[in-house]
GROMACS .gro file of C-alpha atoms in nm:
model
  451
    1UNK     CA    1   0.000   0.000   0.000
    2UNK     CA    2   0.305   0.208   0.085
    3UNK     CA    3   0.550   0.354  -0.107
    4UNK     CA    4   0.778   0.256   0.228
    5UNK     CA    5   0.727  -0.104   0.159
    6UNK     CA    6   0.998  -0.031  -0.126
    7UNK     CA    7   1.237   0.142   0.078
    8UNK     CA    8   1.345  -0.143   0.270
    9UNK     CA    9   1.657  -0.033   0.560
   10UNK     CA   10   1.964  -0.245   0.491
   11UNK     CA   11   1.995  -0.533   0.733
   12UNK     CA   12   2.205  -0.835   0.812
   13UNK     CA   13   2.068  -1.147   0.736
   14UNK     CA   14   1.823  -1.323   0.997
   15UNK     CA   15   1.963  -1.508   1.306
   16UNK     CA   16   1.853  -1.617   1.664
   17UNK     CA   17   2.092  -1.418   1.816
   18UNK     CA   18   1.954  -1.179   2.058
   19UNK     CA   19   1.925  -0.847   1.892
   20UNK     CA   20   2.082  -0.554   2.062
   21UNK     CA   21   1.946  -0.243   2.188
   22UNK     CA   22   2.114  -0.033   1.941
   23UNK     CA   23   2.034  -0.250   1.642
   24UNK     CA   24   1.675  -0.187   1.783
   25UNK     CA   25   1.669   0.191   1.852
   26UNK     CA   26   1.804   0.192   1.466
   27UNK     CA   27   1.548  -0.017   1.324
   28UNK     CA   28   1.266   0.160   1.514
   29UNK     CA   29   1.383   0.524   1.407
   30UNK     CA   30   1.419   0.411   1.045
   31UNK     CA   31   1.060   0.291   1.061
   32UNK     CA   32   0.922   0.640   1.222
   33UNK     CA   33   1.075   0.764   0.888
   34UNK     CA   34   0.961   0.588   0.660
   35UNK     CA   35   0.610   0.449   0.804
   36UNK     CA   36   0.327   0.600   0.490
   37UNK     CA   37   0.026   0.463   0.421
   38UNK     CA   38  -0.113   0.435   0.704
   39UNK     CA   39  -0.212   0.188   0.973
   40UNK     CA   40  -0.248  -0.085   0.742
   41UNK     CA   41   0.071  -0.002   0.569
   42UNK     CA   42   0.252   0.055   0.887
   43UNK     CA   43   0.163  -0.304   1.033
   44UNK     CA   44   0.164  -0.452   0.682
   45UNK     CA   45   0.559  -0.321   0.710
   46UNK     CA   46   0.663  -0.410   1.065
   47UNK     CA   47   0.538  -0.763   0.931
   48UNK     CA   48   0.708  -0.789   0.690
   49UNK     CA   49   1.044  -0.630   0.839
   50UNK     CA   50   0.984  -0.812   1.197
   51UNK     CA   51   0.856  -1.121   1.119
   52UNK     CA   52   0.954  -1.225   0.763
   53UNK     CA   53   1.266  -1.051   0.739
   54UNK     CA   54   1.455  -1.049   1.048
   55UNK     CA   55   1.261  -1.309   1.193
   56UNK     CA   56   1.302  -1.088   1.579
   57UNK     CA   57   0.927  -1.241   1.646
   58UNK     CA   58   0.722  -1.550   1.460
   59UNK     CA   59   0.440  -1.499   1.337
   60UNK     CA   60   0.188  -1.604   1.606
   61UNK     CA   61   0.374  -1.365   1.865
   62UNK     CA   62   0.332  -1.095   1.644
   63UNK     CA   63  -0.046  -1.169   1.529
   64UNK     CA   64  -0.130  -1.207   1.928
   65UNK     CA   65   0.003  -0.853   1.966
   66UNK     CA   66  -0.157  -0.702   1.693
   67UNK     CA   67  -0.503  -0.875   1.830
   68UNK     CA   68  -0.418  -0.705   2.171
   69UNK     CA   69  -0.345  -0.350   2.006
   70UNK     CA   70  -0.636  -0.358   1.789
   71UNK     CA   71  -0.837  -0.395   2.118
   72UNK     CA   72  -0.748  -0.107   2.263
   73UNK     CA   73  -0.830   0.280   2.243
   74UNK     CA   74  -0.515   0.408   2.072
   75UNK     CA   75  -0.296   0.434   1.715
   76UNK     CA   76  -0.264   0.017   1.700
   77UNK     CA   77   0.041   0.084   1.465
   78UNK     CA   78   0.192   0.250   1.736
   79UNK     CA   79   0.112   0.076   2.002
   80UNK     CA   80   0.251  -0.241   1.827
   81UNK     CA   81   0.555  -0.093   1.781
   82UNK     CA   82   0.584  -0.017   2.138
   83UNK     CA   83   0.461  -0.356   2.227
   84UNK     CA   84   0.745  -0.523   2.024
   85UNK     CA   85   0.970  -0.276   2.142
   86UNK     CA   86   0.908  -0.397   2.495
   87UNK     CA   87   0.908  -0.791   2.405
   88UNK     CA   88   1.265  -0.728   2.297
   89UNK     CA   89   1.421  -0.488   2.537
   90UNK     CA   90   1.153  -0.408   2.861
   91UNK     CA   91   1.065  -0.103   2.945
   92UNK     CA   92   1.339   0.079   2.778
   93UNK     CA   93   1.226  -0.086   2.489
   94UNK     CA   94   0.887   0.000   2.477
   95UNK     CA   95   0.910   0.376   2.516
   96UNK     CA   96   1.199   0.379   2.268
   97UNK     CA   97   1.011   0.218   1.972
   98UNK     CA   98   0.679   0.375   2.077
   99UNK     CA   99   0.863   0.726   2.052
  100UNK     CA  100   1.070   0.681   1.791
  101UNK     CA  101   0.748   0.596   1.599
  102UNK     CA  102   0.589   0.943   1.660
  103UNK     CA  103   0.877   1.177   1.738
  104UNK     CA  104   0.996   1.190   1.300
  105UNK     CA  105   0.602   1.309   1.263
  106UNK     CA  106   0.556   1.560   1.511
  107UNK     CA  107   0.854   1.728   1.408
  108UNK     CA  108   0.770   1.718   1.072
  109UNK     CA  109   0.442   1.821   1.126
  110UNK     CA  110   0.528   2.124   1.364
  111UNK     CA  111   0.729   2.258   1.050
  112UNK     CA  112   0.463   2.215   0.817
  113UNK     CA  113   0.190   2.392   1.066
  114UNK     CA  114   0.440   2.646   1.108
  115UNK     CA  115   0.469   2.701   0.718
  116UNK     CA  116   0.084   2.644   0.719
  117UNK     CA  117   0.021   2.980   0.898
  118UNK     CA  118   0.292   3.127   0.703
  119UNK     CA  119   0.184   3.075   0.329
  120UNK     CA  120  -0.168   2.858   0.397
  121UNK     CA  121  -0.337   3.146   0.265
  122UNK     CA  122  -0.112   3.198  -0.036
  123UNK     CA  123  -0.266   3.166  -0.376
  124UNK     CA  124  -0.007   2.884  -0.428
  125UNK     CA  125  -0.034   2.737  -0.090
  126UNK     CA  126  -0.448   2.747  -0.165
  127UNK     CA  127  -0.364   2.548  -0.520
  128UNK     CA  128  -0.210   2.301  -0.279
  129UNK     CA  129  -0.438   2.210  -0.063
  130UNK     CA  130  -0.747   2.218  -0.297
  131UNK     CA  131  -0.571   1.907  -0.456
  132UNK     CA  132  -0.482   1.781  -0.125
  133UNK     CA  133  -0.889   1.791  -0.002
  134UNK     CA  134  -1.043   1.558  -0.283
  135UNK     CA  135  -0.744   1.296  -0.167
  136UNK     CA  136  -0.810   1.293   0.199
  137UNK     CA  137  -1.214   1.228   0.119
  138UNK     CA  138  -1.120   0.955  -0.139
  139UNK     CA  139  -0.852   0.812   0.151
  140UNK     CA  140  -1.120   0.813   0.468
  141UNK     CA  141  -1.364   0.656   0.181
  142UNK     CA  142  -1.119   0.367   0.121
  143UNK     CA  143  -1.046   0.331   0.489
  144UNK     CA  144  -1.404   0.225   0.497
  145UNK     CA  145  -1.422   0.036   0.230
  146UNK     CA  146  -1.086  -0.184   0.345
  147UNK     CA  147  -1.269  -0.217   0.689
  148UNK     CA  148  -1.584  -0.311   0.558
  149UNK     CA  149  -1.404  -0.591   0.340
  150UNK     CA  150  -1.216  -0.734   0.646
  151UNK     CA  151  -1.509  -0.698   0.900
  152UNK     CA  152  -1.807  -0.722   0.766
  153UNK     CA  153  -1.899  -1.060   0.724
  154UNK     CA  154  -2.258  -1.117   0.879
  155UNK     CA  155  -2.577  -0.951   0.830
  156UNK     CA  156  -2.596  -0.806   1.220
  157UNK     CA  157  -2.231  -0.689   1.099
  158UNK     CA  158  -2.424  -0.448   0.803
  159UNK     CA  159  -2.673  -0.343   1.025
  160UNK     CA  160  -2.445  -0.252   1.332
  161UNK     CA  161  -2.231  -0.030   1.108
  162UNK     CA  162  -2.581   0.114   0.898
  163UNK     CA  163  -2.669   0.203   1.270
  164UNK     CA  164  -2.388   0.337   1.383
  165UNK     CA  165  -2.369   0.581   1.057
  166UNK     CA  166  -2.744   0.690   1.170
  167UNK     CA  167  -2.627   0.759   1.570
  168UNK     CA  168  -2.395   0.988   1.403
  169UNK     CA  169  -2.630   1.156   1.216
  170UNK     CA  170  -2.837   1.189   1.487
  171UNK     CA  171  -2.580   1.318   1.701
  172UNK     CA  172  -2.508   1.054   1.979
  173UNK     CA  173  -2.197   1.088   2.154
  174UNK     CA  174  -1.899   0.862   2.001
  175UNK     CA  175  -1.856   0.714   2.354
  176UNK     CA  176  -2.202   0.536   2.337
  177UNK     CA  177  -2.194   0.435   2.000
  178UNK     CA  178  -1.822   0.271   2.115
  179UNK     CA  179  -1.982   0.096   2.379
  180UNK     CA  180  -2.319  -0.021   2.235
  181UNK     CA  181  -2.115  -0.135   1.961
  182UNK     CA  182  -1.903  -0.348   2.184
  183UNK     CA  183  -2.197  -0.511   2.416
  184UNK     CA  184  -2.370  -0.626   2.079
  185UNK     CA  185  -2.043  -0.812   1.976
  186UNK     CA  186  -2.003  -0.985   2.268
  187UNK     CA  187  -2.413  -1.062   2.301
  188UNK     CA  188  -2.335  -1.203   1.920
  189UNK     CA  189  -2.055  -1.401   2.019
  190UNK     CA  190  -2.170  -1.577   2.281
  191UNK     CA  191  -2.501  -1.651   2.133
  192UNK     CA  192  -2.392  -1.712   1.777
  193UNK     CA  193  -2.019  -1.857   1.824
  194UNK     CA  194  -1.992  -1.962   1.490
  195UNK     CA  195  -2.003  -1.596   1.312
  196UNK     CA  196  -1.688  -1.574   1.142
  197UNK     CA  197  -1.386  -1.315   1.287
  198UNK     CA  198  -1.235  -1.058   1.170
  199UNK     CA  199  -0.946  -1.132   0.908
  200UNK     CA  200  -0.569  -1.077   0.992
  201UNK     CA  201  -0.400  -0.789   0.860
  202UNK     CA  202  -0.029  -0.949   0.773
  203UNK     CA  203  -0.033  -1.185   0.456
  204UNK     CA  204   0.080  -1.558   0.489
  205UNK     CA  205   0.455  -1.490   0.372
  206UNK     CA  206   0.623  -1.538   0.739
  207UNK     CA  207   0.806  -1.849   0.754
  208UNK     CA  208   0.579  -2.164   0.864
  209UNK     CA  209   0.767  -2.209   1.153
  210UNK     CA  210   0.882  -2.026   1.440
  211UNK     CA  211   1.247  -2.191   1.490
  212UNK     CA  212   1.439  -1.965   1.290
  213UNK     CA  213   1.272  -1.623   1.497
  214UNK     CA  214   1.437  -1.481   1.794
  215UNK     CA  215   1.177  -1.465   1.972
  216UNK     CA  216   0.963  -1.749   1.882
  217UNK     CA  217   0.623  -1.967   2.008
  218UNK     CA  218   0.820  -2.152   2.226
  219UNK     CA  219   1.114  -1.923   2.362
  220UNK     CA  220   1.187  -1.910   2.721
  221UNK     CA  221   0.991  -1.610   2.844
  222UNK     CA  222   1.205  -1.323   2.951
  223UNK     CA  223   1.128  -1.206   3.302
  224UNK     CA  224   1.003  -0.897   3.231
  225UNK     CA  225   0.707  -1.046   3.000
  226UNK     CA  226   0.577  -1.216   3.351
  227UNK     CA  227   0.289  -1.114   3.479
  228UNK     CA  228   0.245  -1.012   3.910
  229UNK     CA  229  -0.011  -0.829   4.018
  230UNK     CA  230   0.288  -0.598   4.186
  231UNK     CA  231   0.414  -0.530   3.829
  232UNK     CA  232   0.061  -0.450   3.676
  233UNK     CA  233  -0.022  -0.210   3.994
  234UNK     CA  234   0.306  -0.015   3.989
  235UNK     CA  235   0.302   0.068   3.622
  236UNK     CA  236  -0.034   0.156   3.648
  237UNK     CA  237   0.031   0.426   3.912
  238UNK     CA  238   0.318   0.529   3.730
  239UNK     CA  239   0.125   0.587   3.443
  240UNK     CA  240  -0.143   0.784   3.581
  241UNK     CA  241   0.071   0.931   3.842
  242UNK     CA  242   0.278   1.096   3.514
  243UNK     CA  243  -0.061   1.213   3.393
  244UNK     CA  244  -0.177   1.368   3.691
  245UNK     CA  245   0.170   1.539   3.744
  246UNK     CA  246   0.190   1.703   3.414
  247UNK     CA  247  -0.180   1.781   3.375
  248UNK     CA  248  -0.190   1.926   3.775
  249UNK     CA  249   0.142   2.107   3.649
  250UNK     CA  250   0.005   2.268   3.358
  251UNK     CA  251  -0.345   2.354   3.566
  252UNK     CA  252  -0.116   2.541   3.861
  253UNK     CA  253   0.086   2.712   3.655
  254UNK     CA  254  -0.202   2.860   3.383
  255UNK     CA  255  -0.514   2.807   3.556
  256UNK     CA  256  -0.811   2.535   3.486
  257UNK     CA  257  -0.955   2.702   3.236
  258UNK     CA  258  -0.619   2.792   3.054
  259UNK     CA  259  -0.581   2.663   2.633
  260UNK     CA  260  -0.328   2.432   2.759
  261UNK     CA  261  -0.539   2.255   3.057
  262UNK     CA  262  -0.841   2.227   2.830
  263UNK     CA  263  -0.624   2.074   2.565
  264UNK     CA  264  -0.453   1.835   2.806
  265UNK     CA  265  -0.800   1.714   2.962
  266UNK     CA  266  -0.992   1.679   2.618
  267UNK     CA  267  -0.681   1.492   2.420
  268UNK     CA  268  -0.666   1.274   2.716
  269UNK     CA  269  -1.069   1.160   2.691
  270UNK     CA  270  -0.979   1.147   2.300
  271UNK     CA  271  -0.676   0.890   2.385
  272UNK     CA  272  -0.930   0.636   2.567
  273UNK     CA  273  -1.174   0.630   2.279
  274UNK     CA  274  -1.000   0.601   1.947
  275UNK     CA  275  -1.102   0.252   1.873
  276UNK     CA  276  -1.112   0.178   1.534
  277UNK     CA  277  -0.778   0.439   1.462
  278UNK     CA  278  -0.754   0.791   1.403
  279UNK     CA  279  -1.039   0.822   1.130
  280UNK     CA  280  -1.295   0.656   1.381
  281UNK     CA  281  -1.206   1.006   1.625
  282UNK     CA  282  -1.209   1.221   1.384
  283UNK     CA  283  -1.538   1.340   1.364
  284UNK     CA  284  -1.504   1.388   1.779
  285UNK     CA  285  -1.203   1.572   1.824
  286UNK     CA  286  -1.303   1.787   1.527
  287UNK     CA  287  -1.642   1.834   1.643
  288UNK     CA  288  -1.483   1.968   2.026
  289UNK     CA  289  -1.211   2.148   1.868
  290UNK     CA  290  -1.390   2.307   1.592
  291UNK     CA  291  -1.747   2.407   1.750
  292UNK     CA  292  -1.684   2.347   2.122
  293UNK     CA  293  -1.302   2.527   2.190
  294UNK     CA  294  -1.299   2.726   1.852
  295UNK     CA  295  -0.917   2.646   1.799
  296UNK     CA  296  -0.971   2.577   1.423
  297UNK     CA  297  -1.244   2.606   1.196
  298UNK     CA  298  -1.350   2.325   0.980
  299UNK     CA  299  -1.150   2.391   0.659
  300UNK     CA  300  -0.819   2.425   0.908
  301UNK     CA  301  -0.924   2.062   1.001
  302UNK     CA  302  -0.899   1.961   0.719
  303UNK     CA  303  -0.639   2.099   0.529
  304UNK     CA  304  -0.435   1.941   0.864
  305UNK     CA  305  -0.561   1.617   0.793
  306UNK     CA  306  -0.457   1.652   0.439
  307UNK     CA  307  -0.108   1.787   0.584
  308UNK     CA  308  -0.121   1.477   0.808
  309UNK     CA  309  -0.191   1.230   0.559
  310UNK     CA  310   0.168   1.332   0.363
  311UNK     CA  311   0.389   1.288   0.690
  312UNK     CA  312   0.476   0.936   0.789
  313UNK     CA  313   0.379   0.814   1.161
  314UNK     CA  314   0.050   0.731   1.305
  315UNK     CA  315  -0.248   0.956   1.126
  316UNK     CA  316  -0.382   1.043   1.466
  317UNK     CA  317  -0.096   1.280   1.455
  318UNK     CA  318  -0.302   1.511   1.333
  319UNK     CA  319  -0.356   1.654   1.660
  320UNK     CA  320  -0.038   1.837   1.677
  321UNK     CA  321  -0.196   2.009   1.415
  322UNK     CA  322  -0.510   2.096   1.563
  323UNK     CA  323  -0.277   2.188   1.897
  324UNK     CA  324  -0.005   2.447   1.641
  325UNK     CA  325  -0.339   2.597   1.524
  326UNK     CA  326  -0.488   2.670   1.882
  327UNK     CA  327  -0.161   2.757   2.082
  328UNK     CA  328  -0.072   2.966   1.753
  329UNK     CA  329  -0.451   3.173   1.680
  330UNK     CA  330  -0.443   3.255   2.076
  331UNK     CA  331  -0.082   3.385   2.112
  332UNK     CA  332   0.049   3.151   2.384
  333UNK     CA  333   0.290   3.351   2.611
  334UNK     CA  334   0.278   3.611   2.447
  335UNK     CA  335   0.462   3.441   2.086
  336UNK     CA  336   0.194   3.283   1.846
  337UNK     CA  337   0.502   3.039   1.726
  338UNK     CA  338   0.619   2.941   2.052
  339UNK     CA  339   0.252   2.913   2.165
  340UNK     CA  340   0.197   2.696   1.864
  341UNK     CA  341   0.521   2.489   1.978
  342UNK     CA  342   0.445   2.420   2.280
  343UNK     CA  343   0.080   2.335   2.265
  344UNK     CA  344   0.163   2.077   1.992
  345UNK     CA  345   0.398   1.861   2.212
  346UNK     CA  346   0.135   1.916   2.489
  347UNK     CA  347  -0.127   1.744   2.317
  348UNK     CA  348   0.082   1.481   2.167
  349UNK     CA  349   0.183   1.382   2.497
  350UNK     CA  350  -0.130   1.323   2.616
  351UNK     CA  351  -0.281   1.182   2.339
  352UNK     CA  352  -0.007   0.910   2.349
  353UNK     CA  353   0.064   0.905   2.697
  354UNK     CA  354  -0.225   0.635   2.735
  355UNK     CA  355  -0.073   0.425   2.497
  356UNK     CA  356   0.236   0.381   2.684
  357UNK     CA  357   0.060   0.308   2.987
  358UNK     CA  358  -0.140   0.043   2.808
  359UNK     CA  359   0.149  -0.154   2.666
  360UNK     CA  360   0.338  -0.133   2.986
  361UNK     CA  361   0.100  -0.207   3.204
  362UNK     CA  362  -0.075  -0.422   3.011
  363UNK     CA  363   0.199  -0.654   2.851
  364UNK     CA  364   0.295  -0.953   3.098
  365UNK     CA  365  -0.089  -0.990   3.126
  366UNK     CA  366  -0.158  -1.046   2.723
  367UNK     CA  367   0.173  -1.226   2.746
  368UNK     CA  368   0.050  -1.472   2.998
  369UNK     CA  369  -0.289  -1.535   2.786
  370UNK     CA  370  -0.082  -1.619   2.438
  371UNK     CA  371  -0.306  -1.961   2.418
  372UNK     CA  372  -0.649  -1.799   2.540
  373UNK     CA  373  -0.892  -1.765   2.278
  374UNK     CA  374  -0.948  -1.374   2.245
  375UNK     CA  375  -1.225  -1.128   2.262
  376UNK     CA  376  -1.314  -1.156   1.892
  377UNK     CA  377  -1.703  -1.052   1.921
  378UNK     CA  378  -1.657  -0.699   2.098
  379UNK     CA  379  -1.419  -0.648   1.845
  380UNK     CA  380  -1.611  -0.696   1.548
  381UNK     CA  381  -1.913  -0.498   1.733
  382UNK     CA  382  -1.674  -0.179   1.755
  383UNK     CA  383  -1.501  -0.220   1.435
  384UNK     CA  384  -1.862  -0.260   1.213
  385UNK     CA  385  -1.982   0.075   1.442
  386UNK     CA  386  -1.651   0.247   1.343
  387UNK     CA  387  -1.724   0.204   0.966
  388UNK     CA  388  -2.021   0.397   1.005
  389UNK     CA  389  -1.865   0.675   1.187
  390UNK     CA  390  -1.595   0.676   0.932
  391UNK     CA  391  -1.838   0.709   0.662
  392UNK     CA  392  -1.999   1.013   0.846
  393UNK     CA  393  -1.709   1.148   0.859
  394UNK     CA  394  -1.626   1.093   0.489
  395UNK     CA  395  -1.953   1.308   0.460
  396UNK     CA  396  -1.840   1.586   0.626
  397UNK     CA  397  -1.543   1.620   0.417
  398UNK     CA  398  -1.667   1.587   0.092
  399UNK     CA  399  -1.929   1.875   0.218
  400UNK     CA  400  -1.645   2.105   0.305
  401UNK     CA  401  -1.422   2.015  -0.043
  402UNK     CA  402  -1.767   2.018  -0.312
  403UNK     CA  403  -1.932   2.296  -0.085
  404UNK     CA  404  -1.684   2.527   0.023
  405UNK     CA  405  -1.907   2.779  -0.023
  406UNK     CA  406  -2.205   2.677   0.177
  407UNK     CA  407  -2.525   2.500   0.060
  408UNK     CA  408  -2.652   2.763  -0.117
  409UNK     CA  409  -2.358   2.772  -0.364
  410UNK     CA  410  -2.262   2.631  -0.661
  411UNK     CA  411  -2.071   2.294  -0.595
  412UNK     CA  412  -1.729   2.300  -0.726
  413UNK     CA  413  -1.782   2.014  -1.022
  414UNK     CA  414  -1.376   1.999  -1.055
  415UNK     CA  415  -1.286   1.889  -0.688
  416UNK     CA  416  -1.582   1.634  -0.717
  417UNK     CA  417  -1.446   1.479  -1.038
  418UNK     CA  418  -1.110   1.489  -0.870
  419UNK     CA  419  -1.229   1.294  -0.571
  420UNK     CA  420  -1.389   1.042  -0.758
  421UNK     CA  421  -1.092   1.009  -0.999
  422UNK     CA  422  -0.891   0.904  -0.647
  423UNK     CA  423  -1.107   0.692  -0.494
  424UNK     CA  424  -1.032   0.507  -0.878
  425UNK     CA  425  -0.666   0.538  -0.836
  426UNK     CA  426  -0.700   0.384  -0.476
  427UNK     CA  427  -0.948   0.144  -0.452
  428UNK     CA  428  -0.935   0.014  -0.796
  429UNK     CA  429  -0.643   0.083  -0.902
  430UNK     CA  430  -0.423  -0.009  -0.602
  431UNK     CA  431  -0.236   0.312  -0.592
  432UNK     CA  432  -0.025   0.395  -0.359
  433UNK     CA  433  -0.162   0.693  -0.083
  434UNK     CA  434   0.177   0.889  -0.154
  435UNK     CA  435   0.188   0.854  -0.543
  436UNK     CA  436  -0.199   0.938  -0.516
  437UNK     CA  437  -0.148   1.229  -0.296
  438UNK     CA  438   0.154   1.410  -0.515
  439UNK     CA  439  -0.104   1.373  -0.859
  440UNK     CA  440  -0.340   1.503  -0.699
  441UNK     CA  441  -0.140   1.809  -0.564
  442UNK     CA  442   0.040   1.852  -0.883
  443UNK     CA  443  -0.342   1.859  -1.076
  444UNK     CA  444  -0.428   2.140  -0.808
  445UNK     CA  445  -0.132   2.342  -0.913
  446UNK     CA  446  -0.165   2.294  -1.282
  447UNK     CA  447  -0.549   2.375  -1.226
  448UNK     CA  448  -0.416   2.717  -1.055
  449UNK     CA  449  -0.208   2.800  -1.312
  450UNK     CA  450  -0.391   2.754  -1.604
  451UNK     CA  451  -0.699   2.938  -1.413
   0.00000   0.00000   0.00000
């Protein structure tokens, strides 16, 4: 799917030998580089590069994460990373691949906000984005297409997600359509056990056995992957003890009501429900930050989910964006750049903060329940709901790119025919999101200049 799938980091060829920390924090800062396309790119690459390539984890190990990751709130690329990251080195590990998959991102992304306020308004910089707009509506309509291949496969499947698309409409909060979602999965599973699951992302190219991977089915389990109650209980408070410092911190020092403590609560409550990936929150972090805090308007959103969609790293990213933006319009102490600055890393570390806490904490316990059947039924539940809010918010966008003037305007028949033309070039076609992306911004540009 990704362009990055070609650019394949150098490496020595695959041994048991236990893979050092170095060789790690290399391999995981290549990958925040070069990870397009993507959550299913990015796990579609750590597969092949972990599993197939430098056989570091078999296949099952690496399948039994993802299935944990995809359970939680949270970026699963990510997540998996940091997961991984921890298998192999502990702790240290785990926040080092977990970082190093977001820290290439927000830098880049700070830049390009930066340069967004600069020339956003530019006739060029305009040109841009209009051919950046009709890609980012054909990308969150493939997002639920692929979904909607993968998951649903039952008729309560259709109807959950046809339901879900409705709650949006009718405005019920994202949390209860989350939940719902999940109690009729699990009703479904246990009363119809034979419903089939949801399909696997990774292909079946990993080796067929697991005694050639370093950390295989049937290694001796390092001590760190063991679970104690102790263990859980102190990374827990840690956890929350670094989220309570930093948010009580920011609260002291600005006051409750301050930009900074707003963003650092909302982000947080944004963390805990992004099942389903960054397009499933969307719609709810746009709706608060749009019409509730008034830190962007709607177009800002999403020409910064069109900026997002170019930069490699998790797409949930996007919130550093949506952070520049409101530090930046309000001045922040005093400098709209710094304010821009500094708000950005404040809301990337809480939306990811979470994360962390849930691989940490959470690890020796999944480790321990490798050869437990999973949750598969509140899975699917959330997943079918999630392709309904995705397609909501597919809506939204394709109102704001045909309809930038308002309802009462004349649609603008060129960015329809261009969004239609990329939904071709991905779903059909098989195109690539970055080769899509730079035709369509080169067609904006040529449109502007020949206009």
């Amino acid at each position: 799917m990704s362009s990055a799938n070609q650019d394949t980091m150098p490496t020595s060829p695959a041994h048991t030998a236990p893979v050092s920390f170095r060789e790690a924090l290399r391999f995981w800062f290549w990958l925040g580089c070069v990870s397009f396309g993507g959550p299913a790119g990015q796990i579609a690459l750590m597969h092949e590069e972990l599993v197939v390539r430098r056989r570091w984890i078999s296949e099952k190990r690496y399948l039994h994460a993802l299935h944990y990751c995809m359970l939680l709130p949270g970026p699963e690329a990510q997540q998996l990373a940091t997961y991984t990251g921890w298998l192999m080195h502990g702790t240290r590990g785990g926040i080092a691949a977990g970082a190093l998959f977001v820290l290439p991102s927000l830098l880049l992304l700070i830049v390009l906000s930066g340069a967004y306020t600069v020339w956003g308004q530019h006739p060029w910089g305009q040109a841009l984005l209009w051919g950046l707009k009709p890609a980012v509506t054909a990308l969150v309509l493939q997002a639920a297409h692929r979904m909607a291949k993968r998951t649903l496969k039952s008729r309560w499947l259709w109807v959950l997600a046809a339901l879900s698309f409705l709650g949006t409409l009718w405005g019920l909060p994202f949390p209860v359509i989350i939940v719902a979602a999940a109690a009729a999965g699990f009703y479904m599973a246990r009363h119809r056990p034979d419903a089939p699951g949801p399909s696997t992302q990774p292909s079946s190219d990993a080796p067929s056995s697991d005694t050639s991977a370093w950390l295989g089915d049937h290694s001796a389990q390092p001590a760190h992957t063991h679970h104690s109650p102790q263990r859980l209980w102190r990374a827990l408070a840690i956890g929350v003890g670094l989220w309570a410092l930093s948010l009580g911190l920011i609260a002291a020092a600005f006051g409750v009501g301050h930009t900074l403590t707003q963003m650092g609560g909302f982000f947080t409550q944004a963390a805990l429900l992004t099942f389903g990936g960054a397009y499933a929150v969307l719609p709810f972090v746009t709706q608060a930050a749009v019409v509730q805090y008034g830190w962007l308007t709607a177009a800002q959103m999403m020409d910064g989910l069109a900026l997002g969609e170019t930069t490699p790293g998790p797409l949930i990213m996007v919130v550093a964006f949506v952070g520049f933006l409101g530090g930046h319009g309000q001045a922040l102490f005093g400098h709209p750049l710094l304010g821009g600055v500094v708000a950005a890393c404040v809301v990337t570390w809480f939306t990811f903060l979470p994360s962390f806490v849930f691989i940490l904490a959470g690890g020796p316990l999944v480790e321990s329940t490798r050869h437990m059947p999973s949750w598969a039924g509140p899975l699917q539940g959330i997943t079918a709901a999630v392709i309904g809010v995705i397609l909501h918010l597919a809506g939204v966008f394709a109102r704001q790119t045909w309809l930038p003037g308002g309802w009462h305007m004349l649609p603008d028949l060129s960015a329809i025919a261009l969004t239609f033309l990329a939904i071709w070039a991905l779903v059909w076609k098989g195109y690539s999101v970055v080769r899509v992306l730079a035709a369509c911004v080169v067609l904006g540009l040529l449109r502007h200049a020949l206009l």
